[in-house]
Tab-separated table of C-alpha atoms in Angstrom:
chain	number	residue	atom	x	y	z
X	396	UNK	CA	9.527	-9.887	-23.763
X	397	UNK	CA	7.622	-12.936	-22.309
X	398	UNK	CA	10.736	-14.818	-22.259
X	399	UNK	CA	13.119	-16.263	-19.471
X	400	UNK	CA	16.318	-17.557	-19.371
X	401	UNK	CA	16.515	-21.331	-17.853
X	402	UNK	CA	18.952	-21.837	-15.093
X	403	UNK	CA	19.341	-24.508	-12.738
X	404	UNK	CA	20.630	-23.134	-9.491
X	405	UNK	CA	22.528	-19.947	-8.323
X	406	UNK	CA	23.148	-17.586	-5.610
X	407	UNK	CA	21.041	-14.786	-6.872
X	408	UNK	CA	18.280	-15.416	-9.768
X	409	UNK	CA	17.983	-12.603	-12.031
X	410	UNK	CA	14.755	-10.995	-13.422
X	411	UNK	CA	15.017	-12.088	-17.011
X	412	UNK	CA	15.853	-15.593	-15.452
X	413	UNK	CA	13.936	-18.363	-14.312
X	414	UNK	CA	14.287	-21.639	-12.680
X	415	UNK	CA	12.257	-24.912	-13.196
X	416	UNK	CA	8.527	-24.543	-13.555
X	417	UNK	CA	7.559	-26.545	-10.685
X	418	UNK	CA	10.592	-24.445	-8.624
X	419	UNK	CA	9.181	-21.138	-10.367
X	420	UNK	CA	5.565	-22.130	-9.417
X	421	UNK	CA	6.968	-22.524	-5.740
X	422	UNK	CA	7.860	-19.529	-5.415
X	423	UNK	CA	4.767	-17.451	-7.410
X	424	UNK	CA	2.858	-19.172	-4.410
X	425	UNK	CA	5.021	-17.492	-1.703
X	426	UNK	CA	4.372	-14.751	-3.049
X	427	UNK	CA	0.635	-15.009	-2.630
X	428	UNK	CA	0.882	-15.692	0.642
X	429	UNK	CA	3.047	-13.088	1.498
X	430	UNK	CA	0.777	-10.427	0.163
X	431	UNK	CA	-2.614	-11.655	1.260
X	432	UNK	CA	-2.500	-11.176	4.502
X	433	UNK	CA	-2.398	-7.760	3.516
X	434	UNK	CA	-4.040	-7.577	0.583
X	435	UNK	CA	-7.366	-8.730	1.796
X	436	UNK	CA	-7.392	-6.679	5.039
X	437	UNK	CA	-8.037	-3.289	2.923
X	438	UNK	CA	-11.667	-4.419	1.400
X	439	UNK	CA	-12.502	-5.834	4.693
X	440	UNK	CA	-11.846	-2.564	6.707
X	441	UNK	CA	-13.116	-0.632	4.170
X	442	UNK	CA	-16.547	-2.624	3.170
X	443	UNK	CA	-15.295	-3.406	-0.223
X	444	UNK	CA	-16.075	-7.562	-1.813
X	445	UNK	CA	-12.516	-9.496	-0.999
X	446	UNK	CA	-12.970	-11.619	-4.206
X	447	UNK	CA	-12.892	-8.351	-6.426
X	448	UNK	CA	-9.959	-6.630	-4.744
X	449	UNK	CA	-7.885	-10.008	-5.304
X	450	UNK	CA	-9.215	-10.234	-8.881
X	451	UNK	CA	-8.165	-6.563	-9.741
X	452	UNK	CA	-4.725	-7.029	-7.616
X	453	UNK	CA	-3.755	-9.834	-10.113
X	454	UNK	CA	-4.611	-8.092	-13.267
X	455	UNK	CA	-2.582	-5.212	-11.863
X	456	UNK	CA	0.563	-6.764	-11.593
X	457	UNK	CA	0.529	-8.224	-15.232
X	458	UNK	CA	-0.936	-5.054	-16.286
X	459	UNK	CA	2.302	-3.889	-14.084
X	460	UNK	CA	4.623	-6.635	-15.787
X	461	UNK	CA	3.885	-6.009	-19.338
X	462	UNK	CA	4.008	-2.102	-18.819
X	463	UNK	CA	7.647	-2.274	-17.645
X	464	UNK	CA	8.493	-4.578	-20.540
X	465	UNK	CA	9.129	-7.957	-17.357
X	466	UNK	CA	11.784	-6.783	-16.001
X	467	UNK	CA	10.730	-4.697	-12.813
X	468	UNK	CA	9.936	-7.757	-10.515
X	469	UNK	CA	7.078	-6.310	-8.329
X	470	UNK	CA	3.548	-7.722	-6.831
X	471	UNK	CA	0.704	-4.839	-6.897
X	472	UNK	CA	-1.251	-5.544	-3.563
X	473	UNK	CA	-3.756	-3.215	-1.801
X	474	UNK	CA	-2.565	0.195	-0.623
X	475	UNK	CA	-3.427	0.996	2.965
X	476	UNK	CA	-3.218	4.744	2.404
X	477	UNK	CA	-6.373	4.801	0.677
X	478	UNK	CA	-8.402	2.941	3.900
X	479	UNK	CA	-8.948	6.709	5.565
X	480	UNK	CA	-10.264	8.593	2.724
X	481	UNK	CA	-12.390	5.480	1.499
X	482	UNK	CA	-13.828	5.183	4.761
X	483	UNK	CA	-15.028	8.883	4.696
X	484	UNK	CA	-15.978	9.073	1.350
X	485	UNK	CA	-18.666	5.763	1.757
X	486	UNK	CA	-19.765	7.018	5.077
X	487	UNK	CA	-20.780	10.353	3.639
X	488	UNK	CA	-21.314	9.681	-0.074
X	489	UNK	CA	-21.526	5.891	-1.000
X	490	UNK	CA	-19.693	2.976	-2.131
X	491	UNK	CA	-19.232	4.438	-5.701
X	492	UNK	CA	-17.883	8.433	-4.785
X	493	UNK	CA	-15.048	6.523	-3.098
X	494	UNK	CA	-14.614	4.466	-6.327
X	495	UNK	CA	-13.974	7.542	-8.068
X	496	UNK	CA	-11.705	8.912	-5.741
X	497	UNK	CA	-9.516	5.868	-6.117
X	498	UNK	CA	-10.037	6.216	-10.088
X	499	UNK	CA	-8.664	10.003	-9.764
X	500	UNK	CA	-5.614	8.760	-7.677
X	501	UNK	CA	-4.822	6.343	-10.374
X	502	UNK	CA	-5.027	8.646	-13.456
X	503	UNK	CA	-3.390	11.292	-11.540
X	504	UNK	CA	-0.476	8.491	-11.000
X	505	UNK	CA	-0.255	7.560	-14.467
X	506	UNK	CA	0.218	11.410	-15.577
X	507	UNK	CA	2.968	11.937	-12.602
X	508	UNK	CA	4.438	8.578	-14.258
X	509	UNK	CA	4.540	10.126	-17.762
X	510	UNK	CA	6.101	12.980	-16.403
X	511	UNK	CA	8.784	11.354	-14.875
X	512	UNK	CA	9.116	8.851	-17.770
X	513	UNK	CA	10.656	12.035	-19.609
X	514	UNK	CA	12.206	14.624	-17.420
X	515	UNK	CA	13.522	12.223	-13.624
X	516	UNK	CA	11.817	12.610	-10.409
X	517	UNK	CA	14.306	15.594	-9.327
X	518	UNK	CA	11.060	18.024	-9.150
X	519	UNK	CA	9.301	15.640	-6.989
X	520	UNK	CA	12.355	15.535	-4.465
X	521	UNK	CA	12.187	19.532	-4.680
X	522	UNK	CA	8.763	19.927	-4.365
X	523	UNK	CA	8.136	17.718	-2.140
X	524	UNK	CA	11.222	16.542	0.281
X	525	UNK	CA	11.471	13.946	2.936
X	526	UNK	CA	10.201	16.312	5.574
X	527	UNK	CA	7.079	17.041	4.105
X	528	UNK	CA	6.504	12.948	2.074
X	529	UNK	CA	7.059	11.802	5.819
X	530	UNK	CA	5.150	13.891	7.497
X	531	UNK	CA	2.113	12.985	4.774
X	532	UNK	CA	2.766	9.079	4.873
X	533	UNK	CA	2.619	9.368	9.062
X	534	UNK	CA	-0.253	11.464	8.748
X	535	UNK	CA	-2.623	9.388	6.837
X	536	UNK	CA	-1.745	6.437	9.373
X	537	UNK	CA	-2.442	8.211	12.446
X	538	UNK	CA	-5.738	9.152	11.418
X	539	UNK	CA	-6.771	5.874	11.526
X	540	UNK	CA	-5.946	5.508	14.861
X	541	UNK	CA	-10.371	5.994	16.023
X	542	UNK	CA	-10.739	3.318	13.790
X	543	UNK	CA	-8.790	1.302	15.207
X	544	UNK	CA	-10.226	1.461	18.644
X	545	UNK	CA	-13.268	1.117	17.537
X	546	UNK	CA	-12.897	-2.293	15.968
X	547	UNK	CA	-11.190	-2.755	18.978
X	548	UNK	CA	-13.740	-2.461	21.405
X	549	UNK	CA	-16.123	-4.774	19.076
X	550	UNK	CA	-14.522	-7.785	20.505
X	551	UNK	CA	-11.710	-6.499	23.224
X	552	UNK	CA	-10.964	-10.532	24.220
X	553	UNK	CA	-10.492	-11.218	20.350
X	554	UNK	CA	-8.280	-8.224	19.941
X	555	UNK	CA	-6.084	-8.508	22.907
X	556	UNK	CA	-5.821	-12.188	21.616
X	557	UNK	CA	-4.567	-11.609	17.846
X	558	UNK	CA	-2.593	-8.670	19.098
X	559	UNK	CA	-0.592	-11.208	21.169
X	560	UNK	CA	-0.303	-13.677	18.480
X	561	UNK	CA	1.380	-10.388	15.791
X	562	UNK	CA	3.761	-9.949	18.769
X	563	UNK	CA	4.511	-13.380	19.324
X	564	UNK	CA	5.020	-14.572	15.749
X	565	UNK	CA	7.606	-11.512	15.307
X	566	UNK	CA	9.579	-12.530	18.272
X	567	UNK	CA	9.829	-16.338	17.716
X	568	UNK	CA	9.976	-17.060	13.998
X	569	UNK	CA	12.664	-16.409	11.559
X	570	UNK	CA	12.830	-15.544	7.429
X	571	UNK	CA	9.229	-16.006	5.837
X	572	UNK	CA	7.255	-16.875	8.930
X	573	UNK	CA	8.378	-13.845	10.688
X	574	UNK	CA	7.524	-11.572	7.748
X	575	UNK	CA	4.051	-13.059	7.676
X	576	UNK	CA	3.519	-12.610	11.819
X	577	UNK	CA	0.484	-10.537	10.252
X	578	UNK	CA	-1.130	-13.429	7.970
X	579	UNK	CA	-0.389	-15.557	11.007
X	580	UNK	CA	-2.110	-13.707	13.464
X	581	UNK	CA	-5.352	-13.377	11.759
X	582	UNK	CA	-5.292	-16.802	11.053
X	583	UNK	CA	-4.897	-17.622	14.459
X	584	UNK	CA	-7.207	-14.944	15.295
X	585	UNK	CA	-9.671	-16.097	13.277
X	586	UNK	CA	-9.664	-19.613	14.280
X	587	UNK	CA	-9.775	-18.138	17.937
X	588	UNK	CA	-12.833	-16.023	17.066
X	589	UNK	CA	-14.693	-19.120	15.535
X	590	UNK	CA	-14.129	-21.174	18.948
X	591	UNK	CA	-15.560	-18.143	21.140
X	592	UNK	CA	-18.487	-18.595	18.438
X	593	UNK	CA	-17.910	-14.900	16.957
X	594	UNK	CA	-17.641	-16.135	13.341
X	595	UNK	CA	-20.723	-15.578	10.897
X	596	UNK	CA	-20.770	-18.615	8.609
X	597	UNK	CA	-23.442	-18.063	6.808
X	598	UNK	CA	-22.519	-16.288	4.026
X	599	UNK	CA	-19.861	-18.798	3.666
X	600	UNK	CA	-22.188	-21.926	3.255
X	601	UNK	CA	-24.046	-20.139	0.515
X	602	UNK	CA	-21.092	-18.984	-1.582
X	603	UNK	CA	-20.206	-21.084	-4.597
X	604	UNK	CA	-16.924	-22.512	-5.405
X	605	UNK	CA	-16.796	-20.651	-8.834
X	606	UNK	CA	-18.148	-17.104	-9.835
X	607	UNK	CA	-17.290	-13.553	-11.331
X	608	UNK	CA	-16.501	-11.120	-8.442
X	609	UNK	CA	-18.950	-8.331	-7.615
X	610	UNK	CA	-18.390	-5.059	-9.780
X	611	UNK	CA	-19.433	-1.811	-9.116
X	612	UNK	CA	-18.739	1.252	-10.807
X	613	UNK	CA	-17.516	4.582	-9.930
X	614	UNK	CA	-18.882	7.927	-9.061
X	615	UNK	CA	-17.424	11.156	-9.015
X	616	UNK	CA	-18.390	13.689	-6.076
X	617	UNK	CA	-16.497	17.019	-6.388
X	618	UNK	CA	-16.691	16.773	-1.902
X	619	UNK	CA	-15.019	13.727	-1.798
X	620	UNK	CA	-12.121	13.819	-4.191
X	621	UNK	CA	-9.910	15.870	-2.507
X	622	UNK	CA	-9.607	13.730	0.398
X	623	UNK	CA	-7.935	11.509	-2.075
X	624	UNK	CA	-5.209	13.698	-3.337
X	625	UNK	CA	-2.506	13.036	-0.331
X	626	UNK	CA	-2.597	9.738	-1.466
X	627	UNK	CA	-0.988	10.091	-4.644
X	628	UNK	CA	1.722	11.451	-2.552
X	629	UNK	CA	2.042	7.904	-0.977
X	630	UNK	CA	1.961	5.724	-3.973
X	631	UNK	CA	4.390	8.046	-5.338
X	632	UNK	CA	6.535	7.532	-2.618
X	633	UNK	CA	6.141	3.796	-2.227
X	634	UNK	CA	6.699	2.920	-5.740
X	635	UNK	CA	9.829	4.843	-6.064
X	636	UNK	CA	11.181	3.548	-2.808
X	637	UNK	CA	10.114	-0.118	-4.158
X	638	UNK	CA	11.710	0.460	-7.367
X	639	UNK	CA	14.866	1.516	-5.671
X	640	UNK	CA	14.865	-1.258	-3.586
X	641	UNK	CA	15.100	-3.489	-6.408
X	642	UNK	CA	17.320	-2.134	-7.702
X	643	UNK	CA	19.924	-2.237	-4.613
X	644	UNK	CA	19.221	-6.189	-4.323
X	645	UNK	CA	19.735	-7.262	-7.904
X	646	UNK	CA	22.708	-4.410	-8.437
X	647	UNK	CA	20.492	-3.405	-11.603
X	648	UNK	CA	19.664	0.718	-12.161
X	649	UNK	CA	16.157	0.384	-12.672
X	650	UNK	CA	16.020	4.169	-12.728
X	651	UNK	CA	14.915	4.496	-15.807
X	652	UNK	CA	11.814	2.150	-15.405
X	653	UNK	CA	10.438	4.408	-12.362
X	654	UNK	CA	8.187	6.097	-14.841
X	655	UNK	CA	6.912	3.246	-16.135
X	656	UNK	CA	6.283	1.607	-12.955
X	657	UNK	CA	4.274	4.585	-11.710
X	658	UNK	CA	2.265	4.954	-14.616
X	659	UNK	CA	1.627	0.493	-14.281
X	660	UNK	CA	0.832	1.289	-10.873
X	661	UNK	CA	-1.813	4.247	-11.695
X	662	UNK	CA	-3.235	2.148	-14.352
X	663	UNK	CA	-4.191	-0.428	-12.212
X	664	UNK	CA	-5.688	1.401	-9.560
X	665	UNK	CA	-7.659	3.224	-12.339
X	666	UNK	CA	-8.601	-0.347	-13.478
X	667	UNK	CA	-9.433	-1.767	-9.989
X	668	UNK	CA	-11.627	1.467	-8.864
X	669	UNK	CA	-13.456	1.290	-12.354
X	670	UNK	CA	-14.371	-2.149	-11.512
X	671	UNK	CA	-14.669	-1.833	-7.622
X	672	UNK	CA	-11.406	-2.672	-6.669
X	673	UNK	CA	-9.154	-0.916	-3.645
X	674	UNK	CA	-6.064	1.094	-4.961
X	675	UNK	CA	-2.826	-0.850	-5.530
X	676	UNK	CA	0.839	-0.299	-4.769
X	677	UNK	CA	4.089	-2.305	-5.016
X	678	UNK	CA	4.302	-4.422	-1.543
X	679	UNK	CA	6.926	-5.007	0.659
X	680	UNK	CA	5.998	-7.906	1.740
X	681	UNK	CA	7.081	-9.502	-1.671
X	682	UNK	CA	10.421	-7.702	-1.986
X	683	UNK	CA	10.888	-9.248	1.650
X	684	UNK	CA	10.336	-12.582	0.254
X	685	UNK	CA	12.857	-11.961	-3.065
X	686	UNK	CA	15.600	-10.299	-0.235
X	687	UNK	CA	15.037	-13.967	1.372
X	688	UNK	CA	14.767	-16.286	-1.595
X	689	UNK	CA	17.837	-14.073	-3.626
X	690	UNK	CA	14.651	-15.512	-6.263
X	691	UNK	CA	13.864	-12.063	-8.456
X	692	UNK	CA	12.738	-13.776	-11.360
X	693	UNK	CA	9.553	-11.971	-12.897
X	694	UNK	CA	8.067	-15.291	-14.018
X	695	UNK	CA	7.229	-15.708	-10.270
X	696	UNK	CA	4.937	-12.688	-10.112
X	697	UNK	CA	3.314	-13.987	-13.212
X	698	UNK	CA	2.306	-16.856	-10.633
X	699	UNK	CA	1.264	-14.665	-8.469
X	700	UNK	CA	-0.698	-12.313	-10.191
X	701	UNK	CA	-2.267	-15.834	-11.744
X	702	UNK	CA	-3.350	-16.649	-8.297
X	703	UNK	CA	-4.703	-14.025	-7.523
X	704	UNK	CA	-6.923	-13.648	-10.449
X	705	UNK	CA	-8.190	-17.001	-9.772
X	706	UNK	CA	-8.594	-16.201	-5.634
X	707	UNK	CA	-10.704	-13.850	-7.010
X	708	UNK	CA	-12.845	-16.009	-9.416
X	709	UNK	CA	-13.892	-18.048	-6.148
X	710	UNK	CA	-16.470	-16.270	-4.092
X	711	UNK	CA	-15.989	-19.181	-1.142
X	712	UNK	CA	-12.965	-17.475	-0.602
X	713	UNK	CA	-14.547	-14.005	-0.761
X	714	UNK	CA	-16.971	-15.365	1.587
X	715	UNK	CA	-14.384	-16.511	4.738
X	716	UNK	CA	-11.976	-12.804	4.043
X	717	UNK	CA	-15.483	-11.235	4.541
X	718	UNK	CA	-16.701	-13.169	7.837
X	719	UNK	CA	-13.491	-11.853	9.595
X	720	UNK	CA	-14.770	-10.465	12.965
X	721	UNK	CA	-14.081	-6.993	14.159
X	722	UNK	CA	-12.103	-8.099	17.147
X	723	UNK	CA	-9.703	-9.589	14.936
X	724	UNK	CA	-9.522	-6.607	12.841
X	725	UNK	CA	-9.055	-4.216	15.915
X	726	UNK	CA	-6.237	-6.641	16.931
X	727	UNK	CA	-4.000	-6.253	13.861
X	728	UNK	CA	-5.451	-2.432	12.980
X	729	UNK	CA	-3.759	-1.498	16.175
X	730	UNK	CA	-0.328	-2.382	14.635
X	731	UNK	CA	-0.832	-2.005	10.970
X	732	UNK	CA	-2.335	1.366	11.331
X	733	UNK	CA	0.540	2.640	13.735
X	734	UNK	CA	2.994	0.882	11.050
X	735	UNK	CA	1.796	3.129	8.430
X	736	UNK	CA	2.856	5.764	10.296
X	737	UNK	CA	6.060	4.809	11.179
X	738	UNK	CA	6.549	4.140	7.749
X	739	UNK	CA	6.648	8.245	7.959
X	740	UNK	CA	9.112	8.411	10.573
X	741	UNK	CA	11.344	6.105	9.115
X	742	UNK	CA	11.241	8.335	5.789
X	743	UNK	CA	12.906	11.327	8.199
X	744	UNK	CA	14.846	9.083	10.100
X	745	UNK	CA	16.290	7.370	6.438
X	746	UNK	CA	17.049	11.163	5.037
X	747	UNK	CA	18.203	12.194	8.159
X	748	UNK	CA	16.306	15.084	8.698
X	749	UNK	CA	17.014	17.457	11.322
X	750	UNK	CA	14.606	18.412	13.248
X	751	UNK	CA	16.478	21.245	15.307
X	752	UNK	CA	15.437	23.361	12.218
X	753	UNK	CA	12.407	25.340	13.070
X	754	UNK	CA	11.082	24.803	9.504
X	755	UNK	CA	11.441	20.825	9.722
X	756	UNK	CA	9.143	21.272	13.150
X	757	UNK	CA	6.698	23.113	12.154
X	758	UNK	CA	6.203	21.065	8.883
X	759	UNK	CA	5.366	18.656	11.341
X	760	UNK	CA	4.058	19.421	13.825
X	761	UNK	CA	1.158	21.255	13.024
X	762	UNK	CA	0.114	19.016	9.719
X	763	UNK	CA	0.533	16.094	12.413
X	764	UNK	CA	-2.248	17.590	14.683
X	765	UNK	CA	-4.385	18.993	12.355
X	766	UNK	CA	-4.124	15.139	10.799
X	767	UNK	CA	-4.456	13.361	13.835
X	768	UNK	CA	-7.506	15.211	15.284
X	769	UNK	CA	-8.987	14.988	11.803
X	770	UNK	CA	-9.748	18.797	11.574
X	771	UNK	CA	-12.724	19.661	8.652
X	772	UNK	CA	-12.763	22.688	6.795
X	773	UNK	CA	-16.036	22.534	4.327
X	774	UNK	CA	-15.910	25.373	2.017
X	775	UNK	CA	-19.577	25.329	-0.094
X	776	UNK	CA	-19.938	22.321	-1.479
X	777	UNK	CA	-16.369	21.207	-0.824
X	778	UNK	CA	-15.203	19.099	2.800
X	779	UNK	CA	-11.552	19.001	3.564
X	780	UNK	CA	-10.994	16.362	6.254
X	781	UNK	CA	-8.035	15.845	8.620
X	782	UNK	CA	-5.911	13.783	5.677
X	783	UNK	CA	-6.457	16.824	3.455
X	784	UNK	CA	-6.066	19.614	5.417
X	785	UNK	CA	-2.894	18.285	6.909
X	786	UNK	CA	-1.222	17.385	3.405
X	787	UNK	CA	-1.859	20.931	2.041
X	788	UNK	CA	-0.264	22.800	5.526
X	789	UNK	CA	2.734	20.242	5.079
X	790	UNK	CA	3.636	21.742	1.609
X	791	UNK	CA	2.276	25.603	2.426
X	792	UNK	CA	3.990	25.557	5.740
X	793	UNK	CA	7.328	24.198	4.052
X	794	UNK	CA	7.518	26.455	1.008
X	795	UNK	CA	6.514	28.882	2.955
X	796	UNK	CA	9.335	29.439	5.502
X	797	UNK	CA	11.500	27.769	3.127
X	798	UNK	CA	10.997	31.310	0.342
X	799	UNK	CA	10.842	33.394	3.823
X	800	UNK	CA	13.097	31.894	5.691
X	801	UNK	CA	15.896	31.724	3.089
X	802	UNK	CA	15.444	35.346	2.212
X	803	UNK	CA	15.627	36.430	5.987
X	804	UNK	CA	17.925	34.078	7.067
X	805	UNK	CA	15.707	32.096	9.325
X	806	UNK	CA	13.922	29.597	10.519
X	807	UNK	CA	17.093	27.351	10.043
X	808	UNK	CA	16.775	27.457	6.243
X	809	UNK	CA	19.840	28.001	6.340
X	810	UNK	CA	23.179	27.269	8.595
């Protein structure tokens, strides 16, 4: 399995290919750049140590190599979906409750990956279609919108500043610079932020050059879980969309390795929240560099994920992700969290859904709001927050009009 075939040059390097080391090595190290800029935002938004969430990421994608037998080419970076319900789970419960939540997502992955594994993901499309999945993934984002602002108005100068600089590097540079206009702002942000004087070294003089990340383990609160469960929805969704992806550049069905990718995918989010990791999914960022590079060779990500690991085995590095200031983070929020939910949109938008339908509205609409305001809904021991209670109207609201509505005849069901 751990095996490549040698090639010199070509148009398009396959997965079960590989060019020189030194050429191969090249690339692996792309690839950690084009995930970190994303990758080590999560733990900072969300309070978690940098070092561990890079340590975990790397042992999830080998984890995620050797599970679909190295030849699903795919980096396993932070999930942003999980920064809302991670947020509300430490604020009301600790640290370790939202550790558990993120272990639950993962297992709950793994089964959904089983599933599929035997019997196709036709029952996910008909349980859950692009209307409702979109509505979910824009959802999450949006909530996130307070936070935001609020990291925002920490350091308004800062913000405006590295806000400018996302904008900027998207309109002036091409191919891998332009894809990493968020690394690149930060950076720049960062270094703008440590002129003004904003930057805490500190912790940075005192970290060593070598150490074991911090680990923490999980908790499980019966209040806080359910906050988690819309995003299973998301990783679902992102991994299959991934895997698909893939499969359209290299002109390889990797349809039959979707199972296995969710279930790689679960595992190492179980693994990373066990540990006190942030939840992983396959990135985008990376399939933009193998759509550039026309590299998809697997022995790449074993670079990566090699990084990574050692990233995470230097707490000096932990030390400058985690003196970020806020303004910078209220900069790039302000996009990346408005991304996410456009990321919804463009699942309607990419299905084609029509939203003349009174059914595809309300499914909306109302889950949207009810999102977006962050409604609660505690029910004894059990809190539902905005994230939750929006997921569950989504899918009620659907199925609901959808049995109705096609027995009556309304509520455009049907034509």
């Amino acid at each position: 399995m751990l095996s490549w075939t040698k090639v010199d040059d070509g148009v398009v390097i396959a997965p079960g290919e590989r060019l020189s080391w030194p050429r191969t090595i090249g690339i692996g190290l792309q690839h950690v750049v084009a995930m970190f800029g994303a990758t080590f935002l999560v733990p900072v938004l969300t309070g978690f140590p940098p070092s561990t969430t890079l340590f975990f990421s790397g042992i999830g994608t080998v984890l995620f190599l050797l599970i679909t037998r190295n030849r699903l080419p795919s980096y396993l970076g932070s999930s942003f979906a999980i920064i809302a319900p991670v947020t509300a789970a430490v604020a009301s419960h600790g640290h370790s409750s939202a550790l558990g939540g993120i272990v639950v997502v993962g297992a709950l992955l793994v089964v959904i990956g089983v599933i599929v594994n035997f019997v196709g993901t036709q029952w996910i499309e008909v349980t859950m279609p692009p209307i409702v999945t979109g509505t979910i993934v824009a959802l999450i984002g949006l909530n996130l919108a307070p936070a935001a602002k609020n990291n925002f108005e920490q350091g308004a100068v800062t913000a405006t500043v590295t806000l400018v600089l996302l904008l900027a590097s998207i309109a002036f540079f091409r191919g891998l610079l332009g894809r990493l206009a968020i690394f690149l702002s930060v950076v720049l942000g960062y270094l703008f932020a440590f002129v003004r004087g904003e930057v805490d070294t500190s912790g940075i003089e005192s970290a060593g050059w070598i150490g074991l990340p911090d680990f923490t383990t999980p908790t499980f609160s019966l209040s806080v879980i359910p906050t988690f469960l819309p995003v299973v929805l998301v990783l679902l969704v992102e991994n299959i969309g991934h895997v698909k992806s893939v499969s359209m550049m290299t002109g390889a069905d990797y349809d039959n390795r979707i199972g296995r990718a969710l279930a790689a995918d679960g595992l190492a989010t179980v693994l990373a929240g066990s540990g006190g990791g942030s939840a992983t999914t396959t990135y985008a960022e990376n399939i933009g560099v193998m759509a550039a590079t026309k590299v998809y060779s697997t022995a790449a990500y074993w670079v990566a994920g090699a990084a990574a690991i050692i990233l995470g085995l230097c707490p000096k590095v932990g030390a400058v992700i985690a003196a970020i200031p806020a303004g910078v983070l209220g900069g790039v929020t302000t996009a990346l969290y408005g991304l996410v939910g456009i990321i919804g949109i463009h699942i309607w938008v990419t299905n084609r859904v029509d939203f003349g339908k009174p059914i595809n509205q309300f499914t909306a609409a109302i889950p949207l709001v009810l999102g977006i305001a962050d409604f609660t809904w505690t029910i004894g021991g059990l809190s539902f927050g905005g994230i939750a209670i929006g997921a569950i109207a989504a899918l009620v609201i659907y199925h609901s009009l959808r049995l109705i509505g096609g027995w009556r005849g309304t509520a455009g069901v049907r034509e």
